[in-house]
Amino acid sequence: MKQQPNLNVLDIPAVEEYLRQNLYWIPRNDAGKLGRPEDVPSLEVTVIDTPLTAHEDEDFPVVGTLRKHNEVTFDQPGGRVRDLSRA
């Protein structure tokens, strides 16, 4: 994935758009051979984040609720599968 020095990592919509345009994956088998995502039907990649909040009087940050960004990998080989039964 290309580095984006001007990307504000706190701007979730901007990060999602950046990932939609730049994130890719290449599967590797147990022998180390590279493959194609479309050749691995069970592969399903998604993007998640967990917000952390720092407090001055604490040694460690408070962990927030995990958030999924399923739309980042929709419609890509090996990406998240849309649940068409809910449409």
Short mmCIF file of N, CA, C and O in Angstrom, two decimals:
data_model
loop_
_atom_site.label_atom_id
_atom_site.label_comp_id
_atom_site.label_asym_id
_atom_site.label_seq_id
_atom_site.Cartn_x
_atom_site.Cartn_y
_atom_site.Cartn_z
N MET A 1 0.84 -1.17 0.00
CA MET A 1 0.00 0.00 0.00
C MET A 1 0.89 1.24 0.00
O MET A 1 1.90 1.28 0.70
N LYS A 2 0.53 2.22 -0.80
CA LYS A 2 1.30 3.45 -0.88
C LYS A 2 1.16 4.27 0.39
O LYS A 2 0.10 4.33 0.98
N GLN A 3 2.23 4.92 0.81
CA GLN A 3 2.20 5.81 1.96
C GLN A 3 1.50 7.10 1.55
O GLN A 3 1.69 7.58 0.44
N GLN A 4 0.74 7.67 2.43
CA GLN A 4 0.04 8.94 2.18
C GLN A 4 0.41 9.89 3.31
O GLN A 4 -0.23 9.88 4.35
N PRO A 5 1.43 10.74 3.12
CA PRO A 5 1.91 11.58 4.22
C PRO A 5 0.90 12.62 4.70
O PRO A 5 0.96 13.04 5.84
N ASN A 6 -0.02 13.05 3.87
CA ASN A 6 -0.97 14.09 4.25
C ASN A 6 -2.31 13.55 4.74
O ASN A 6 -3.25 14.31 4.93
N LEU A 7 -2.41 12.26 4.93
CA LEU A 7 -3.66 11.65 5.36
C LEU A 7 -3.86 11.85 6.86
O LEU A 7 -3.00 11.48 7.66
N ASN A 8 -4.98 12.43 7.23
CA ASN A 8 -5.32 12.61 8.65
C ASN A 8 -5.95 11.30 9.13
O ASN A 8 -7.09 11.00 8.78
N VAL A 9 -5.23 10.55 9.93
CA VAL A 9 -5.71 9.24 10.36
C VAL A 9 -6.92 9.33 11.28
O VAL A 9 -7.56 8.31 11.56
N LEU A 10 -7.25 10.51 11.77
CA LEU A 10 -8.44 10.68 12.60
C LEU A 10 -9.68 10.99 11.77
O LEU A 10 -10.79 11.01 12.31
N ASP A 11 -9.51 11.21 10.49
CA ASP A 11 -10.63 11.49 9.58
C ASP A 11 -11.07 10.16 8.96
O ASP A 11 -10.57 9.75 7.92
N ILE A 12 -11.99 9.48 9.65
CA ILE A 12 -12.39 8.12 9.26
C ILE A 12 -12.85 8.03 7.80
O ILE A 12 -12.41 7.16 7.07
N PRO A 13 -13.76 8.91 7.33
CA PRO A 13 -14.17 8.82 5.92
C PRO A 13 -12.99 8.97 4.94
O PRO A 13 -12.93 8.28 3.93
N ALA A 14 -12.04 9.84 5.26
CA ALA A 14 -10.87 10.01 4.38
C ALA A 14 -10.01 8.75 4.39
O ALA A 14 -9.51 8.33 3.34
N VAL A 15 -9.84 8.14 5.55
CA VAL A 15 -9.05 6.91 5.64
C VAL A 15 -9.75 5.78 4.88
O VAL A 15 -9.11 5.02 4.15
N GLU A 16 -11.07 5.67 5.04
CA GLU A 16 -11.81 4.63 4.32
C GLU A 16 -11.66 4.81 2.82
O GLU A 16 -11.43 3.83 2.10
N GLU A 17 -11.78 6.03 2.34
CA GLU A 17 -11.63 6.28 0.90
C GLU A 17 -10.21 5.95 0.44
O GLU A 17 -10.01 5.33 -0.60
N TYR A 18 -9.23 6.35 1.22
CA TYR A 18 -7.84 6.03 0.89
C TYR A 18 -7.64 4.51 0.80
O TYR A 18 -7.04 4.00 -0.15
N LEU A 19 -8.19 3.78 1.77
CA LEU A 19 -8.06 2.32 1.76
C LEU A 19 -8.79 1.70 0.58
O LEU A 19 -8.29 0.76 -0.05
N ARG A 20 -9.99 2.21 0.26
CA ARG A 20 -10.73 1.68 -0.90
C ARG A 20 -9.88 1.79 -2.17
O ARG A 20 -9.93 0.92 -3.03
N GLN A 21 -9.12 2.86 -2.29
CA GLN A 21 -8.34 3.10 -3.50
C GLN A 21 -6.96 2.44 -3.48
O GLN A 21 -6.38 2.21 -4.54
N ASN A 22 -6.43 2.13 -2.30
CA ASN A 22 -5.03 1.70 -2.22
C ASN A 22 -4.76 0.36 -1.56
O ASN A 22 -3.65 -0.16 -1.69
N LEU A 23 -5.70 -0.18 -0.82
CA LEU A 23 -5.47 -1.44 -0.11
C LEU A 23 -5.61 -2.62 -1.07
O LEU A 23 -6.54 -2.68 -1.86
N TYR A 24 -4.64 -3.51 -1.02
CA TYR A 24 -4.72 -4.75 -1.79
C TYR A 24 -4.06 -5.86 -0.99
O TYR A 24 -3.35 -5.61 -0.02
N TRP A 25 -4.30 -7.08 -1.37
CA TRP A 25 -3.75 -8.22 -0.66
C TRP A 25 -3.41 -9.31 -1.66
O TRP A 25 -4.02 -9.43 -2.70
N ILE A 26 -2.38 -10.06 -1.30
CA ILE A 26 -1.93 -11.17 -2.13
C ILE A 26 -1.78 -12.38 -1.22
O ILE A 26 -0.95 -12.36 -0.30
N PRO A 27 -2.59 -13.40 -1.43
CA PRO A 27 -2.47 -14.59 -0.57
C PRO A 27 -1.19 -15.36 -0.87
O PRO A 27 -0.66 -15.32 -1.97
N ARG A 28 -0.71 -16.06 0.15
CA ARG A 28 0.49 -16.88 0.03
C ARG A 28 0.14 -18.24 0.63
O ARG A 28 -0.41 -18.32 1.72
N ASN A 29 0.48 -19.31 -0.07
CA ASN A 29 0.18 -20.64 0.47
C ASN A 29 1.24 -21.06 1.48
O ASN A 29 2.21 -20.34 1.71
N ASP A 30 1.06 -22.23 2.08
CA ASP A 30 1.97 -22.65 3.14
C ASP A 30 3.38 -22.93 2.62
O ASP A 30 4.33 -23.00 3.41
N ALA A 31 3.55 -23.07 1.31
CA ALA A 31 4.88 -23.25 0.72
C ALA A 31 5.51 -21.91 0.36
O ALA A 31 6.63 -21.85 -0.12
N GLY A 32 4.77 -20.82 0.57
CA GLY A 32 5.29 -19.49 0.28
C GLY A 32 4.98 -18.96 -1.11
O GLY A 32 5.38 -17.86 -1.46
N LYS A 33 4.27 -19.76 -1.91
CA LYS A 33 3.95 -19.32 -3.27
C LYS A 33 2.83 -18.29 -3.24
O LYS A 33 1.82 -18.47 -2.55
N LEU A 34 3.01 -17.19 -4.00
CA LEU A 34 1.99 -16.15 -4.07
C LEU A 34 0.86 -16.59 -4.99
O LEU A 34 1.07 -17.29 -5.98
N GLY A 35 -0.34 -16.17 -4.65
CA GLY A 35 -1.50 -16.51 -5.44
C GLY A 35 -2.34 -15.29 -5.76
O GLY A 35 -1.92 -14.15 -5.58
N ARG A 36 -3.55 -15.54 -6.23
CA ARG A 36 -4.50 -14.47 -6.55
C ARG A 36 -5.67 -14.58 -5.58
O ARG A 36 -6.13 -15.69 -5.29
N PRO A 37 -6.17 -13.45 -5.09
CA PRO A 37 -7.30 -13.50 -4.15
C PRO A 37 -8.51 -14.25 -4.70
O PRO A 37 -9.18 -14.98 -3.97
N GLU A 38 -8.79 -14.11 -5.98
CA GLU A 38 -9.95 -14.78 -6.57
C GLU A 38 -9.81 -16.29 -6.61
O GLU A 38 -10.80 -17.01 -6.79
N ASP A 39 -8.61 -16.80 -6.39
CA ASP A 39 -8.39 -18.25 -6.36
C ASP A 39 -8.55 -18.85 -4.97
O ASP A 39 -8.38 -20.05 -4.78
N VAL A 40 -8.88 -18.02 -3.99
CA VAL A 40 -9.07 -18.49 -2.61
C VAL A 40 -10.50 -18.13 -2.20
O VAL A 40 -10.75 -17.07 -1.63
N PRO A 41 -11.47 -19.00 -2.51
CA PRO A 41 -12.87 -18.66 -2.28
C PRO A 41 -13.23 -18.41 -0.82
O PRO A 41 -14.19 -17.69 -0.53
N SER A 42 -12.46 -18.95 0.11
CA SER A 42 -12.78 -18.75 1.52
C SER A 42 -12.18 -17.46 2.09
O SER A 42 -12.47 -17.09 3.22
N LEU A 43 -11.36 -16.74 1.30
CA LEU A 43 -10.72 -15.52 1.77
C LEU A 43 -11.75 -14.40 1.87
O LEU A 43 -12.54 -14.17 0.95
N GLU A 44 -11.77 -13.73 3.01
CA GLU A 44 -12.67 -12.58 3.19
C GLU A 44 -11.95 -11.56 4.06
O GLU A 44 -11.82 -11.73 5.26
N VAL A 45 -11.46 -10.50 3.45
CA VAL A 45 -10.69 -9.46 4.13
C VAL A 45 -11.62 -8.33 4.55
O VAL A 45 -12.48 -7.91 3.79
N THR A 46 -11.45 -7.87 5.77
CA THR A 46 -12.18 -6.69 6.24
C THR A 46 -11.21 -5.80 6.99
O THR A 46 -10.11 -6.21 7.34
N VAL A 47 -11.62 -4.57 7.23
CA VAL A 47 -10.79 -3.60 7.94
C VAL A 47 -11.46 -3.27 9.26
O VAL A 47 -12.68 -3.04 9.30
N ILE A 48 -10.70 -3.28 10.34
CA ILE A 48 -11.23 -2.92 11.65
C ILE A 48 -10.31 -1.89 12.31
O ILE A 48 -9.16 -1.75 11.94
N ASP A 49 -10.86 -1.16 13.26
CA ASP A 49 -10.02 -0.30 14.09
C ASP A 49 -10.58 -0.30 15.50
O ASP A 49 -11.74 -0.65 15.72
N THR A 50 -9.74 0.03 16.43
CA THR A 50 -10.13 0.14 17.83
C THR A 50 -9.60 1.47 18.35
O THR A 50 -8.39 1.67 18.43
N PRO A 51 -10.51 2.39 18.68
CA PRO A 51 -10.04 3.68 19.20
C PRO A 51 -9.42 3.54 20.59
O PRO A 51 -9.87 2.73 21.39
N LEU A 52 -8.38 4.31 20.81
CA LEU A 52 -7.70 4.35 22.11
C LEU A 52 -7.76 5.78 22.63
O LEU A 52 -7.56 6.72 21.87
N THR A 53 -8.04 5.94 23.91
CA THR A 53 -8.11 7.26 24.53
C THR A 53 -7.07 7.35 25.64
O THR A 53 -7.05 6.52 26.55
N ALA A 54 -6.21 8.37 25.53
CA ALA A 54 -5.16 8.55 26.54
C ALA A 54 -5.69 9.43 27.67
O ALA A 54 -6.45 10.37 27.45
N HIS A 55 -5.27 9.11 28.88
CA HIS A 55 -5.60 9.91 30.06
C HIS A 55 -4.29 10.23 30.78
O HIS A 55 -3.45 9.34 30.95
N GLU A 56 -4.14 11.47 31.21
CA GLU A 56 -2.90 11.89 31.85
C GLU A 56 -2.57 11.08 33.11
O GLU A 56 -1.41 10.81 33.38
N ASP A 57 -3.59 10.68 33.86
CA ASP A 57 -3.35 9.99 35.12
C ASP A 57 -3.28 8.47 34.97
O ASP A 57 -3.22 7.75 35.96
N GLU A 58 -3.27 7.97 33.74
CA GLU A 58 -3.22 6.52 33.49
C GLU A 58 -1.95 6.17 32.71
O GLU A 58 -1.49 6.94 31.88
N ASP A 59 -1.42 4.98 32.97
CA ASP A 59 -0.24 4.52 32.25
C ASP A 59 -0.58 3.99 30.86
O ASP A 59 0.26 4.03 29.96
N PHE A 60 -1.79 3.47 30.71
CA PHE A 60 -2.19 2.85 29.46
C PHE A 60 -3.47 3.50 28.95
O PHE A 60 -4.30 3.97 29.73
N PRO A 61 -3.67 3.50 27.64
CA PRO A 61 -4.89 4.09 27.08
C PRO A 61 -6.11 3.21 27.37
O PRO A 61 -5.99 2.01 27.60
N VAL A 62 -7.27 3.85 27.34
CA VAL A 62 -8.53 3.13 27.48
C VAL A 62 -8.92 2.64 26.09
O VAL A 62 -8.93 3.40 25.12
N VAL A 63 -9.23 1.37 26.00
CA VAL A 63 -9.58 0.75 24.73
C VAL A 63 -11.07 0.95 24.46
O VAL A 63 -11.91 0.64 25.30
N GLY A 64 -11.39 1.47 23.28
CA GLY A 64 -12.78 1.69 22.90
C GLY A 64 -13.37 0.47 22.22
O GLY A 64 -12.78 -0.61 22.21
N THR A 65 -14.54 0.65 21.64
CA THR A 65 -15.26 -0.43 20.97
C THR A 65 -14.72 -0.65 19.56
O THR A 65 -14.54 0.31 18.80
N LEU A 66 -14.46 -1.90 19.22
CA LEU A 66 -13.99 -2.27 17.90
C LEU A 66 -14.99 -1.81 16.84
O LEU A 66 -16.20 -1.96 17.02
N ARG A 67 -14.50 -1.24 15.74
CA ARG A 67 -15.35 -0.81 14.64
C ARG A 67 -14.91 -1.49 13.36
O ARG A 67 -13.73 -1.55 13.06
N LYS A 68 -15.89 -2.02 12.62
CA LYS A 68 -15.61 -2.65 11.32
C LYS A 68 -15.88 -1.64 10.22
O LYS A 68 -16.81 -0.86 10.29
N HIS A 69 -15.06 -1.71 9.19
CA HIS A 69 -15.22 -0.86 8.01
C HIS A 69 -15.39 -1.78 6.80
O HIS A 69 -14.54 -1.83 5.91
N ASN A 70 -16.49 -2.52 6.80
CA ASN A 70 -16.73 -3.54 5.77
C ASN A 70 -16.71 -2.97 4.36
O ASN A 70 -16.26 -3.63 3.43
N GLU A 71 -17.21 -1.75 4.18
CA GLU A 71 -17.35 -1.19 2.85
C GLU A 71 -16.00 -0.97 2.17
O GLU A 71 -15.93 -0.85 0.95
N VAL A 72 -14.92 -0.96 2.92
CA VAL A 72 -13.60 -0.75 2.33
C VAL A 72 -13.24 -1.87 1.36
O VAL A 72 -12.65 -1.63 0.32
N THR A 73 -13.61 -3.10 1.65
CA THR A 73 -13.20 -4.23 0.82
C THR A 73 -14.35 -4.86 0.01
O THR A 73 -14.13 -5.85 -0.68
N PHE A 74 -15.56 -4.30 0.09
CA PHE A 74 -16.67 -4.83 -0.71
C PHE A 74 -16.32 -4.81 -2.20
O PHE A 74 -15.64 -3.90 -2.68
N ASP A 75 -16.79 -5.79 -2.90
CA ASP A 75 -16.68 -5.88 -4.35
C ASP A 75 -15.25 -6.00 -4.86
O ASP A 75 -14.96 -5.71 -6.01
N GLN A 76 -14.33 -6.44 -4.02
CA GLN A 76 -12.97 -6.73 -4.45
C GLN A 76 -12.72 -8.23 -4.29
O GLN A 76 -13.27 -8.85 -3.38
N PRO A 77 -11.89 -8.82 -5.14
CA PRO A 77 -11.60 -10.25 -4.98
C PRO A 77 -11.04 -10.53 -3.59
O PRO A 77 -10.08 -9.90 -3.16
N GLY A 78 -11.69 -11.41 -2.87
CA GLY A 78 -11.27 -11.73 -1.51
C GLY A 78 -11.74 -10.74 -0.47
O GLY A 78 -11.44 -10.87 0.70
N GLY A 79 -12.52 -9.75 -0.89
CA GLY A 79 -13.04 -8.76 0.05
C GLY A 79 -14.29 -9.24 0.75
O GLY A 79 -14.73 -10.38 0.57
N ARG A 80 -14.86 -8.36 1.57
CA ARG A 80 -16.07 -8.70 2.31
C ARG A 80 -17.20 -9.04 1.34
O ARG A 80 -17.34 -8.43 0.29
N VAL A 81 -18.00 -10.00 1.73
CA VAL A 81 -19.14 -10.44 0.92
C VAL A 81 -20.36 -9.67 1.39
O VAL A 81 -20.65 -9.60 2.61
N ARG A 82 -21.07 -9.07 0.46
CA ARG A 82 -22.30 -8.36 0.81
C ARG A 82 -23.37 -9.37 1.17
O ARG A 82 -23.53 -10.39 0.52
N ASP A 83 -24.12 -9.10 2.22
CA ASP A 83 -25.21 -9.97 2.62
C ASP A 83 -26.45 -9.55 1.84
O ASP A 83 -27.20 -8.67 2.26
N LEU A 84 -26.65 -10.18 0.68
CA LEU A 84 -27.75 -9.81 -0.20
C LEU A 84 -29.10 -10.23 0.36
O LEU A 84 -30.13 -9.74 -0.09
N SER A 85 -29.12 -11.10 1.37
CA SER A 85 -30.38 -11.54 1.94
C SER A 85 -31.04 -10.41 2.73
O SER A 85 -32.23 -10.46 3.01
N ARG A 86 -30.28 -9.39 3.11
CA ARG A 86 -30.83 -8.26 3.87
C ARG A 86 -31.23 -7.11 2.98
O ARG A 86 -31.70 -6.09 3.46
N ALA A 87 -30.97 -7.21 1.69
CA ALA A 87 -31.27 -6.12 0.75
C ALA A 87 -32.76 -5.99 0.48
O ALA A 87 -33.55 -6.80 0.78
#
